[in-house]
PDB file of C-alpha atoms and ligand atoms in Angstrom:
ATOM      1  CA  MET A 261      -8.561  20.645 -14.143  1.00 94.00           C
ATOM      2  CA  ILE A 262     -10.354  17.964 -12.168  1.00 97.00           C
ATOM      3  CA  VAL A 263     -10.627  18.205  -8.408  1.00 98.00           C
ATOM      4  CA  LEU A 264     -12.019  15.589  -6.087  1.00 98.00           C
ATOM      5  CA  ASN A 265     -12.693  16.616  -2.524  1.00 98.00           C
ATOM      6  CA  ASP A 266     -13.260  13.864   0.077  1.00 98.00           C
ATOM      7  CA  VAL A 267     -15.217  11.625  -2.303  1.00 98.00           C
ATOM      8  CA  THR A 268     -16.712   8.508  -0.740  1.00 98.00           C
ATOM      9  CA  TYR A 269     -18.795   5.990  -2.663  1.00 97.00           C
ATOM     10  CA  LYS A 270     -20.457   2.711  -1.683  1.00 97.00           C
ATOM     11  CA  TYR A 271     -22.121   0.303  -4.087  1.00 96.00           C
ATOM     12  CA  ASP A 272     -25.758  -0.398  -3.097  1.00 91.00           C
ATOM     13  CA  ASP A 273     -25.169  -3.909  -1.839  1.00 86.00           C
ATOM     14  CA  SER A 274     -21.867  -3.254  -0.143  1.00 89.00           C
ATOM     15  CA  ARG A 275     -20.928  -2.230   3.386  1.00 89.00           C
ATOM     16  CA  ARG A 276     -17.387  -1.216   2.517  1.00 94.00           C
ATOM     17  CA  ALA A 277     -16.695   1.994   0.623  1.00 96.00           C
ATOM     18  CA  ALA A 278     -15.294   1.381  -2.876  1.00 98.00           C
ATOM     19  CA  LEU A 279     -13.963   4.937  -2.736  1.00 98.00           C
ATOM     20  CA  ASP A 280     -13.051   6.152   0.705  1.00 98.00           C
ATOM     21  CA  ASN A 281     -12.386   9.851   1.227  1.00 97.00           C
ATOM     22  CA  VAL A 282     -10.528  10.361  -2.038  1.00 98.00           C
ATOM     23  CA  SER A 283      -9.130  13.779  -2.692  1.00 98.00           C
ATOM     24  CA  LEU A 284      -7.218  14.465  -5.875  1.00 97.00           C
ATOM     25  CA  ARG A 285      -6.191  17.201  -8.215  1.00 97.00           C
ATOM     26  CA  ILE A 286      -5.512  16.495 -11.844  1.00 97.00           C
ATOM     27  CA  GLU A 287      -4.175  19.380 -13.931  1.00 97.00           C
ATOM     28  CA  ARG A 288      -5.120  19.836 -17.540  1.00 96.00           C
ATOM     29  CA  GLY A 289      -2.684  18.042 -19.832  1.00 97.00           C
ATOM     30  CA  ASP A 290      -1.201  15.866 -17.052  1.00 97.00           C
ATOM     31  CA  TRP A 291      -0.624  12.166 -17.472  1.00 98.00           C
ATOM     32  CA  ILE A 292      -1.792  10.455 -14.296  1.00 98.00           C
ATOM     33  CA  SER A 293      -1.323   6.752 -13.707  1.00 98.00           C
ATOM     34  CA  ILE A 294      -3.462   4.873 -11.246  1.00 98.00           C
ATOM     35  CA  VAL A 295      -2.090   1.604  -9.799  1.00 97.00           C
ATOM     36  CA  GLY A 296      -3.482  -0.713  -7.192  1.00 96.00           C
ATOM     37  CA  ALA A 297      -4.284  -4.406  -6.557  1.00 95.00           C
ATOM     38  CA  ASN A 298      -7.531  -6.077  -7.608  1.00 95.00           C
ATOM     39  CA  GLY A 299     -10.528  -4.496  -5.987  1.00 95.00           C
ATOM     40  CA  SER A 300      -8.624  -1.411  -4.781  1.00 97.00           C
ATOM     41  CA  GLY A 301     -11.145   0.992  -6.370  1.00 97.00           C
ATOM     42  CA  LYS A 302      -9.416   1.967  -9.643  1.00 97.00           C
ATOM     43  CA  SER A 303     -12.376   1.248 -11.913  1.00 97.00           C
ATOM     44  CA  THR A 304     -14.773   2.869  -9.476  1.00 98.00           C
ATOM     45  CA  LEU A 305     -12.663   5.986  -9.622  1.00 98.00           C
ATOM     46  CA  VAL A 306     -12.725   5.812 -13.377  1.00 97.00           C
ATOM     47  CA  LYS A 307     -16.559   5.580 -13.292  1.00 97.00           C
ATOM     48  CA  LEU A 308     -16.626   8.635 -11.074  1.00 97.00           C
ATOM     49  CA  LEU A 309     -14.389  10.515 -13.480  1.00 96.00           C
ATOM     50  CA  MET A 310     -16.607   9.471 -16.389  1.00 95.00           C
ATOM     51  CA  GLY A 311     -19.595  10.905 -14.558  1.00 94.00           C
ATOM     52  CA  ILE A 312     -21.468   7.628 -14.255  1.00 93.00           C
ATOM     53  CA  LEU A 313     -21.594   7.249 -10.477  1.00 93.00           C
ATOM     54  CA  GLU A 314     -24.554   8.704  -8.716  1.00 85.00           C
ATOM     55  CA  THR A 315     -24.985   9.560  -5.052  1.00 89.00           C
ATOM     56  CA  TYR A 316     -21.472   9.838  -3.841  1.00 96.00           C
ATOM     57  CA  GLU A 317     -20.409  11.913  -0.883  1.00 97.00           C
ATOM     58  CA  GLY A 318     -18.003  14.825  -1.338  1.00 97.00           C
ATOM     59  CA  ASP A 319     -17.468  17.097  -4.312  1.00 96.00           C
ATOM     60  CA  VAL A 320     -16.086  16.739  -7.852  1.00 97.00           C
ATOM     61  CA  SER A 321     -15.359  19.829  -9.876  1.00 97.00           C
ATOM     62  CA  ILE A 322     -14.241  20.132 -13.476  1.00 97.00           C
ATOM     63  CA  ASN A 323     -12.574  23.318 -14.693  1.00 95.00           C
ATOM     64  CA  GLY A 324     -13.766  25.069 -11.571  1.00 96.00           C
ATOM     65  CA  ILE A 325     -17.434  24.055 -11.826  1.00 96.00           C
ATOM     66  CA  LYS A 326     -18.915  21.716  -9.282  1.00 96.00           C
ATOM     67  CA  VAL A 327     -20.508  18.626 -10.871  1.00 96.00           C
ATOM     68  CA  THR A 328     -24.224  18.316 -10.112  1.00 94.00           C
ATOM     69  CA  GLU A 329     -26.976  16.022 -11.367  1.00 92.00           C
ATOM     70  CA  GLU A 330     -28.000  18.672 -13.890  1.00 93.00           C
ATOM     71  CA  ASN A 331     -24.634  19.569 -15.363  1.00 94.00           C
ATOM     72  CA  THR A 332     -22.834  16.206 -15.160  1.00 93.00           C
ATOM     73  CA  ARG A 333     -23.548  15.294 -18.785  1.00 91.00           C
ATOM     74  CA  ALA A 334     -22.251  18.580 -20.106  1.00 92.00           C
ATOM     75  CA  LEU A 335     -19.181  18.614 -17.902  1.00 93.00           C
ATOM     76  CA  HIS A 336     -18.128  15.033 -18.772  1.00 92.00           C
ATOM     77  CA  LYS A 337     -18.883  15.395 -22.513  1.00 90.00           C
ATOM     78  CA  ASN A 338     -15.248  15.677 -23.427  1.00 92.00           C
ATOM     79  CA  PHE A 339     -14.149  12.557 -21.567  1.00 96.00           C
ATOM     80  CA  SER A 340     -13.368   9.434 -23.568  1.00 96.00           C
ATOM     81  CA  ILE A 341     -12.596   5.947 -22.286  1.00 96.00           C
ATOM     82  CA  VAL A 342     -10.854   2.814 -23.550  1.00 96.00           C
ATOM     83  CA  LEU A 343     -11.603  -0.355 -21.551  1.00 95.00           C
ATOM     84  CA  GLN A 344      -9.754  -3.556 -20.880  1.00 93.00           C
ATOM     85  CA  ASN A 345     -11.342  -6.083 -23.186  1.00 91.00           C
ATOM     86  CA  PRO A 346     -10.616  -5.387 -26.901  1.00 85.00           C
ATOM     87  CA  ASP A 347     -13.609  -7.500 -27.915  1.00 87.00           C
ATOM     88  CA  ASN A 348     -16.191  -5.577 -25.897  1.00 82.00           C
ATOM     89  CA  GLN A 349     -15.814  -2.168 -27.463  1.00 77.00           C
ATOM     90  CA  PHE A 350     -16.978  -2.568 -31.060  1.00 82.00           C
ATOM     91  CA  VAL A 351     -20.331  -1.528 -32.476  1.00 83.00           C
ATOM     92  CA  GLY A 352     -19.541  -1.116 -36.178  1.00 83.00           C
ATOM     93  CA  ALA A 353     -19.298  -3.823 -38.855  1.00 89.00           C
ATOM     94  CA  THR A 354     -16.113  -2.229 -40.229  1.00 95.00           C
ATOM     95  CA  VAL A 355     -13.323  -0.299 -38.598  1.00 96.00           C
ATOM     96  CA  GLU A 356     -14.453   2.982 -40.208  1.00 95.00           C
ATOM     97  CA  ASP A 357     -18.119   2.462 -39.154  1.00 93.00           C
ATOM     98  CA  ASP A 358     -16.953   1.791 -35.656  1.00 93.00           C
ATOM     99  CA  VAL A 359     -14.896   4.983 -35.406  1.00 94.00           C
ATOM    100  CA  ALA A 360     -17.681   6.991 -37.096  1.00 93.00           C
ATOM    101  CA  PHE A 361     -20.212   5.730 -34.574  1.00 89.00           C
ATOM    102  CA  SER A 362     -18.850   7.895 -31.739  1.00 83.00           C
ATOM    103  CA  LEU A 363     -19.490  10.922 -33.982  1.00 88.00           C
ATOM    104  CA  GLU A 364     -23.001  10.061 -35.085  1.00 84.00           C
ATOM    105  CA  ASN A 365     -24.581  11.112 -31.807  1.00 78.00           C
ATOM    106  CA  LEU A 366     -22.890  14.487 -32.149  1.00 83.00           C
ATOM    107  CA  GLU A 367     -24.580  15.089 -35.503  1.00 84.00           C
ATOM    108  CA  VAL A 368     -21.310  15.876 -37.282  1.00 88.00           C
ATOM    109  CA  PRO A 369     -21.919  16.458 -41.019  1.00 91.00           C
ATOM    110  CA  ARG A 370     -21.009  13.441 -43.143  1.00 90.00           C
ATOM    111  CA  GLU A 371     -18.103  15.090 -45.041  1.00 92.00           C
ATOM    112  CA  GLU A 372     -16.467  16.209 -41.833  1.00 94.00           C
ATOM    113  CA  MET A 373     -17.105  12.836 -40.222  1.00 94.00           C
ATOM    114  CA  LEU A 374     -15.256  10.946 -43.003  1.00 94.00           C
ATOM    115  CA  GLU A 375     -12.363  13.348 -42.663  1.00 96.00           C
ATOM    116  CA  ILE A 376     -12.129  12.867 -38.906  1.00 97.00           C
ATOM    117  CA  VAL A 377     -12.331   9.078 -39.245  1.00 97.00           C
ATOM    118  CA  ASP A 378      -9.381   9.085 -41.682  1.00 97.00           C
ATOM    119  CA  THR A 379      -7.401  11.473 -39.479  1.00 97.00           C
ATOM    120  CA  VAL A 380      -7.734   9.429 -36.308  1.00 97.00           C
ATOM    121  CA  LEU A 381      -7.121   6.112 -38.098  1.00 97.00           C
ATOM    122  CA  GLN A 382      -3.966   7.622 -39.519  1.00 97.00           C
ATOM    123  CA  GLU A 383      -2.951   8.808 -36.069  1.00 97.00           C
ATOM    124  CA  VAL A 384      -3.248   5.291 -34.597  1.00 97.00           C
ATOM    125  CA  GLY A 385      -1.485   3.744 -37.624  1.00 96.00           C
ATOM    126  CA  MET A 386      -4.632   1.788 -38.763  1.00 97.00           C
ATOM    127  CA  LEU A 387      -5.814   3.697 -41.872  1.00 97.00           C
ATOM    128  CA  GLU A 388      -5.131   0.785 -44.183  1.00 97.00           C
ATOM    129  CA  TYR A 389      -7.494  -1.338 -42.122  1.00 97.00           C
ATOM    130  CA  LYS A 390     -10.458   1.021 -42.451  1.00 96.00           C
ATOM    131  CA  LYS A 391     -12.588  -1.464 -44.482  1.00 96.00           C
ATOM    132  CA  HIS A 392     -11.671  -4.436 -42.253  1.00 96.00           C
ATOM    133  CA  GLU A 393     -13.970  -6.221 -39.824  1.00 94.00           C
ATOM    134  CA  PRO A 394     -12.861  -5.297 -36.262  1.00 92.00           C
ATOM    135  CA  SER A 395     -13.338  -8.920 -35.090  1.00 90.00           C
ATOM    136  CA  ARG A 396     -10.525 -10.122 -37.392  1.00 91.00           C
ATOM    137  CA  LEU A 397      -7.836  -7.819 -35.988  1.00 94.00           C
ATOM    138  CA  SER A 398      -5.248  -8.663 -33.305  1.00 93.00           C
ATOM    139  CA  GLY A 399      -5.856  -7.555 -29.715  1.00 94.00           C
ATOM    140  CA  GLY A 400      -3.367  -4.718 -30.038  1.00 94.00           C
ATOM    141  CA  GLN A 401      -4.905  -3.520 -33.318  1.00 95.00           C
ATOM    142  CA  LYS A 402      -8.378  -3.637 -31.725  1.00 95.00           C
ATOM    143  CA  GLN A 403      -7.191  -1.415 -28.896  1.00 95.00           C
ATOM    144  CA  ARG A 404      -5.657   0.982 -31.405  1.00 96.00           C
ATOM    145  CA  ILE A 405      -9.074   1.231 -33.071  1.00 95.00           C
ATOM    146  CA  ALA A 406     -10.703   1.718 -29.657  1.00 95.00           C
ATOM    147  CA  ILE A 407      -8.261   4.616 -29.083  1.00 96.00           C
ATOM    148  CA  ALA A 408      -9.126   6.012 -32.551  1.00 96.00           C
ATOM    149  CA  SER A 409     -12.850   5.912 -31.656  1.00 95.00           C
ATOM    150  CA  ALA A 410     -12.102   7.630 -28.343  1.00 95.00           C
ATOM    151  CA  LEU A 411     -10.093  10.343 -30.106  1.00 97.00           C
ATOM    152  CA  ALA A 412     -12.706  11.002 -32.801  1.00 96.00           C
ATOM    153  CA  THR A 413     -14.608  13.327 -30.522  1.00 94.00           C
ATOM    154  CA  ASP A 414     -11.352  15.234 -29.721  1.00 95.00           C
ATOM    155  CA  PRO A 415     -11.563  14.617 -25.958  1.00 96.00           C
ATOM    156  CA  ASP A 416      -9.961  16.818 -23.264  1.00 96.00           C
ATOM    157  CA  VAL A 417      -9.471  13.730 -21.113  1.00 98.00           C
ATOM    158  CA  LEU A 418      -8.642  10.212 -22.243  1.00 98.00           C
ATOM    159  CA  ILE A 419      -9.039   7.468 -19.698  1.00 98.00           C
ATOM    160  CA  LEU A 420      -7.573   3.961 -20.237  1.00 98.00           C
ATOM    161  CA  ASP A 421      -8.711   1.347 -17.712  1.00 97.00           C
ATOM    162  CA  GLU A 422      -6.190  -1.498 -18.024  1.00 97.00           C
ATOM    163  CA  ALA A 423      -6.333  -1.095 -21.756  1.00 96.00           C
ATOM    164  CA  THR A 424      -3.156  -3.158 -22.231  1.00 96.00           C
ATOM    165  CA  SER A 425      -3.766  -5.927 -19.749  1.00 94.00           C
ATOM    166  CA  MET A 426      -5.113  -8.425 -22.206  1.00 94.00           C
ATOM    167  CA  LEU A 427      -2.453  -7.813 -24.857  1.00 95.00           C
ATOM    168  CA  ASP A 428       0.791  -9.582 -25.705  1.00 94.00           C
ATOM    169  CA  PRO A 429       4.053  -7.702 -24.990  1.00 92.00           C
ATOM    170  CA  GLN A 430       4.225  -6.252 -28.510  1.00 93.00           C
ATOM    171  CA  GLY A 431       0.616  -5.123 -28.355  1.00 94.00           C
ATOM    172  CA  ARG A 432       1.288  -3.499 -24.956  1.00 94.00           C
ATOM    173  CA  ARG A 433       4.300  -1.620 -26.224  1.00 94.00           C
ATOM    174  CA  ASP A 434       2.400  -0.411 -29.312  1.00 94.00           C
ATOM    175  CA  VAL A 435      -0.563   0.882 -27.289  1.00 95.00           C
ATOM    176  CA  LEU A 436       1.698   2.593 -24.708  1.00 95.00           C
ATOM    177  CA  LYS A 437       3.714   4.243 -27.524  1.00 96.00           C
ATOM    178  CA  LEU A 438       0.507   5.412 -29.125  1.00 97.00           C
ATOM    179  CA  VAL A 439      -0.754   6.932 -25.838  1.00 97.00           C
ATOM    180  CA  GLN A 440       2.587   8.734 -25.513  1.00 96.00           C
ATOM    181  CA  ALA A 441       2.241  10.121 -29.054  1.00 97.00           C
ATOM    182  CA  VAL A 442      -1.334  11.207 -28.435  1.00 97.00           C
ATOM    183  CA  HIS A 443      -0.354  12.924 -25.161  1.00 97.00           C
ATOM    184  CA  LYS A 444       2.523  14.751 -26.797  1.00 96.00           C
ATOM    185  CA  LYS A 445       0.619  15.836 -29.868  1.00 96.00           C
ATOM    186  CA  ARG A 446      -2.809  16.678 -28.510  1.00 96.00           C
ATOM    187  CA  LYS A 447      -1.881  17.628 -24.913  1.00 96.00           C
ATOM    188  CA  THR A 448      -4.838  15.504 -23.801  1.00 97.00           C
ATOM    189  CA  THR A 449      -5.131  14.815 -20.099  1.00 98.00           C
ATOM    190  CA  ILE A 450      -4.340  11.074 -19.747  1.00 98.00           C
ATOM    191  CA  ILE A 451      -5.672   8.928 -16.877  1.00 98.00           C
ATOM    192  CA  TYR A 452      -3.918   5.581 -17.221  1.00 98.00           C
ATOM    193  CA  VAL A 453      -5.028   2.685 -15.013  1.00 98.00           C
ATOM    194  CA  THR A 454      -2.625  -0.242 -14.958  1.00 95.00           C
ATOM    195  CA  HIS A 455      -1.423  -3.207 -12.953  1.00 88.00           C
ATOM    196  CA  ASP A 456       1.927  -2.990 -14.596  1.00 89.00           C
ATOM    197  CA  LEU A 457       4.367  -0.700 -12.832  1.00 93.00           C
ATOM    198  CA  THR A 458       6.706  -0.667 -15.821  1.00 91.00           C
ATOM    199  CA  GLU A 459       4.005   1.216 -17.750  1.00 94.00           C
ATOM    200  CA  VAL A 460       3.894   4.304 -15.532  1.00 94.00           C
ATOM    201  CA  PHE A 461       7.282   5.831 -16.399  1.00 88.00           C
ATOM    202  CA  ARG A 462       5.817   8.574 -18.626  1.00 90.00           C
ATOM    203  CA  SER A 463       3.394   9.863 -16.003  1.00 95.00           C
ATOM    204  CA  ASP A 464       3.569  13.270 -14.334  1.00 96.00           C
ATOM    205  CA  ALA A 465       2.191  11.604 -11.217  1.00 97.00           C
ATOM    206  CA  VAL A 466       1.296   8.101 -10.049  1.00 97.00           C
ATOM    207  CA  ILE A 467      -1.542   7.356  -7.637  1.00 97.00           C
ATOM    208  CA  VAL A 468      -1.380   4.199  -5.524  1.00 97.00           C
ATOM    209  CA  MET A 469      -4.808   2.984  -4.402  1.00 97.00           C
ATOM    210  CA  ASN A 470      -5.719   0.396  -1.815  1.00 97.00           C
ATOM    211  CA  GLN A 471      -9.114  -0.377  -0.232  1.00 97.00           C
ATOM    212  CA  GLY A 472     -10.705   2.623  -1.929  1.00 97.00           C
ATOM    213  CA  GLN A 473      -8.122   5.049  -0.590  1.00 98.00           C
ATOM    214  CA  VAL A 474      -5.307   6.993  -2.208  1.00 97.00           C
ATOM    215  CA  ARG A 475      -2.322   5.659  -0.261  1.00 96.00           C
ATOM    216  CA  LEU A 476       0.426   7.490  -2.133  1.00 96.00           C
ATOM    217  CA  LYS A 477       0.627  10.129  -4.844  1.00 96.00           C
ATOM    218  CA  GLY A 478       3.963  11.105  -6.265  1.00 95.00           C
ATOM    219  CA  SER A 479       6.303  11.308  -9.179  1.00 95.00           C
ATOM    220  CA  VAL A 480       7.502   8.123 -10.896  1.00 93.00           C
ATOM    221  CA  ASP A 481      10.809   8.502  -9.005  1.00 89.00           C
ATOM    222  CA  THR A 482       8.960   8.684  -5.687  1.00 92.00           C
ATOM    223  CA  ILE A 483       6.943   5.608  -6.500  1.00 92.00           C
ATOM    224  CA  TYR A 484       9.967   3.631  -7.767  1.00 89.00           C
ATOM    225  CA  SER A 485      12.031   4.453  -4.714  1.00 86.00           C
ATOM    226  CA  ASN A 486       9.411   3.345  -2.191  1.00 89.00           C
ATOM    227  CA  PRO A 487       9.089  -0.359  -2.815  1.00 88.00           C
ATOM    228  CA  HIS A 488       8.036  -1.047   0.800  1.00 90.00           C
ATOM    229  CA  ILE A 489       5.042   1.341   0.473  1.00 93.00           C
ATOM    230  CA  LEU A 490       4.066  -0.491  -2.721  1.00 93.00           C
ATOM    231  CA  GLU A 491       4.357  -3.835  -0.932  1.00 93.00           C
ATOM    232  CA  GLU A 492       2.196  -2.554   1.984  1.00 95.00           C
ATOM    233  CA  ASN A 493      -0.396  -1.899  -0.736  1.00 95.00           C
ATOM    234  CA  ASN A 494      -0.106  -5.314  -2.363  1.00 94.00           C
ATOM    235  CA  LEU A 495       2.008  -4.193  -5.289  1.00 94.00           C
ATOM    236  CA  VAL A 496       5.375  -5.514  -6.309  1.00 88.00           C
ATOM    237  CA  LEU A 497       8.000  -3.480  -8.075  1.00 87.00           C
ATOM    238  CA  PRO A 498       9.249  -5.439 -11.134  1.00 85.00           C
ATOM    239  CA  PHE A 499      12.794  -6.693 -10.827  1.00 85.00           C
ATOM    240  CA  GLU A 500      14.067  -4.659 -13.810  1.00 84.00           C
ATOM    241  CA  ILE A 501      12.875  -1.469 -12.149  1.00 84.00           C
ATOM    242  CA  LYS A 502      14.504  -2.350  -8.868  1.00 81.00           C
ATOM    243  CA  ILE A 503      17.749  -2.931 -10.748  1.00 81.00           C
ATOM    244  CA  SER A 504      17.671   0.285 -12.755  1.00 79.00           C
ATOM    245  CA  THR A 505      16.626   2.372  -9.735  1.00 78.00           C
ATOM    246  CA  ALA A 506      19.450   0.921  -7.679  1.00 76.00           C
ATOM    247  CA  LEU A 507      21.919   1.611 -10.515  1.00 76.00           C
ATOM    248  CA  LEU A 508      20.718   5.200 -10.851  1.00 74.00           C
ATOM    249  CA  ASN A 509      20.945   5.791  -7.124  1.00 71.00           C
ATOM    250  CA  GLN A 510      24.458   4.520  -6.902  1.00 67.00           C
ATOM    251  CA  SER A 511      26.367   4.787 -10.096  1.00 62.00           C
ATOM    252  CA  ILE A 512      29.541   3.138  -8.757  1.00 57.00           C
ATOM    253  CA  MET A 513      28.644  -0.114  -7.116  1.00 57.00           C
ATOM    254  CA  SER A 514      30.014  -3.552  -7.223  1.00 60.00           C
ATOM    255  CA  TYR A 515      27.738  -6.256  -8.521  1.00 59.00           C
ATOM    256  CA  ALA A 516      27.747  -8.040  -5.201  1.00 58.00           C
ATOM    257  CA  LYS A 517      26.775  -4.918  -3.372  1.00 63.00           C
ATOM    258  CA  LEU A 518      24.042  -4.267  -5.849  1.00 61.00           C
ATOM    259  CA  VAL A 519      22.582  -7.749  -5.499  1.00 64.00           C
ATOM    260  CA  ARG A 520      22.696  -7.384  -1.710  1.00 68.00           C
ATOM    261  CA  LYS A 521      20.791  -4.125  -1.961  1.00 64.00           C
ATOM    262  CA  LEU A 522      18.032  -5.699  -4.076  1.00 65.00           C
TER     263      LEU A 522
HETATM  264  N1  ATP B 230     -20.985  -3.153  -9.535  1.00 75.08           N
HETATM  265  C1  ATP B 230     -20.527  -3.414  -8.327  1.00 75.08           C
HETATM  266  N2  ATP B 230     -21.353  -3.730  -7.274  1.00 75.08           N
HETATM  267  C2  ATP B 230     -20.909  -3.981  -6.008  1.00 75.08           C
HETATM  268  N3  ATP B 230     -19.601  -3.904  -5.698  1.00 75.08           N
HETATM  269  C3  ATP B 230     -18.701  -3.582  -6.676  1.00 75.08           C
HETATM  270  C4  ATP B 230     -19.119  -3.331  -8.013  1.00 75.08           C
HETATM  271  N4  ATP B 230     -18.030  -3.019  -8.783  1.00 75.08           N
HETATM  272  C5  ATP B 230     -16.976  -3.125  -7.921  1.00 75.08           C
HETATM  273  N5  ATP B 230     -17.351  -3.423  -6.673  1.00 75.08           N
HETATM  274  C6  ATP B 230     -16.513  -3.555  -5.478  1.00 75.08           C
HETATM  275  O1  ATP B 230     -15.879  -2.299  -5.253  1.00 75.08           O
HETATM  276  C7  ATP B 230     -14.508  -2.454  -4.871  1.00 75.08           C
HETATM  277  C8  ATP B 230     -13.629  -1.726  -5.873  1.00 75.08           C
HETATM  278  O2  ATP B 230     -13.755  -2.364  -7.169  1.00 75.08           O
HETATM  279  P1  ATP B 230     -13.113  -1.816  -8.484  1.00 75.08           P
HETATM  280  O3  ATP B 230     -13.694  -2.536  -9.621  1.00 75.08           O
HETATM  281  O4  ATP B 230     -13.240  -0.341  -8.482  1.00 75.08           O
HETATM  282  O5  ATP B 230     -11.582  -2.224  -8.272  1.00 75.08           O
HETATM  283  P2  ATP B 230     -10.335  -2.259  -9.312  1.00 75.08           P
HETATM  284  O6  ATP B 230      -9.199  -1.619  -8.585  1.00 75.08           O
HETATM  285  O7  ATP B 230     -10.752  -1.667 -10.580  1.00 75.08           O
HETATM  286  O8  ATP B 230     -10.046  -3.828  -9.459  1.00 75.08           O
HETATM  287  P3  ATP B 230      -9.457  -4.627 -10.703  1.00 75.08           P
HETATM  288  O9  ATP B 230      -7.975  -4.462 -10.664  1.00 75.08           O
HETATM  289  O10 ATP B 230      -9.847  -6.045 -10.420  1.00 75.08           O
HETATM  290  O11 ATP B 230     -10.074  -4.092 -11.948  1.00 75.08           O
HETATM  291  C9  ATP B 230     -14.249  -3.967  -4.814  1.00 75.08           C
HETATM  292  O12 ATP B 230     -14.452  -4.362  -3.510  1.00 75.08           O
HETATM  293  C10 ATP B 230     -15.393  -4.545  -5.688  1.00 75.08           C
HETATM  294  O13 ATP B 230     -15.738  -5.805  -5.253  1.00 75.08           O
HETATM  295 MG1   MG B 231     -10.792  -2.417 -12.557  1.00 75.08          MG
END
């Protein structure tokens, strides 16, 4: 469980807080989506969760232990992250080297390492590409490899910071499906940052951020049925979600009435 208590963070050269009194509770195994307009503080929150922000106000605790300068490395050891740009996350010359790299620092014996690499590549549906050069893969395939690398260390928490935003629709669907499969199989806590409100439907809770603050936290239904709160926070509910929410809310409705409601 991750608990944030009144966390405020300012970047050195900034007057405005990038995180402004954020309090949150993330239960183990939950899938939490974080949405918000550009500059609302999503990636700063992600950095805090990865343990790479120093000198913030407030408290963070992980599994009941307060994070301090001394224990931060140990407490965040089981957190993995996948970033936005598929081209910026490769270190290995081949897919298998790349996935193995995340294990090398952990001094995993070679035999075991090879086994883990095959297992995670299988899990993301990329085993047959293990000898390929990462640079020659499609964006969606690259992100699947990035997820495999993230999973190699068997993380408790998997954070994805707009991991689908540079992909084509098929790539997006594939990555989202894969995250669903990982969540179901491994019970990993998922923290899923996105701009795309159609991607949050699997979450246990959605957090809406604006100007460094948590403006709304609720179930997917709560988020989808409060379009005006989303708009106040510079987010727009996609048309297809407006339609389906309206249909669900009122199963017998004439088309004209429906359109008027939208
Ligand atoms: N390294 C930095 N130095 C100074 N200010 C920063 C830095 N990184 C982010 N900021 C500022 O902090 C605020 C929050 O930025 P952050 O990157 O967390 O937003 P975001 O929600 O992830 O945005 P985006 O959707 O564009 O990724 C913004 O005002 C941004 O300009
Ligand atoms: Mg960001």
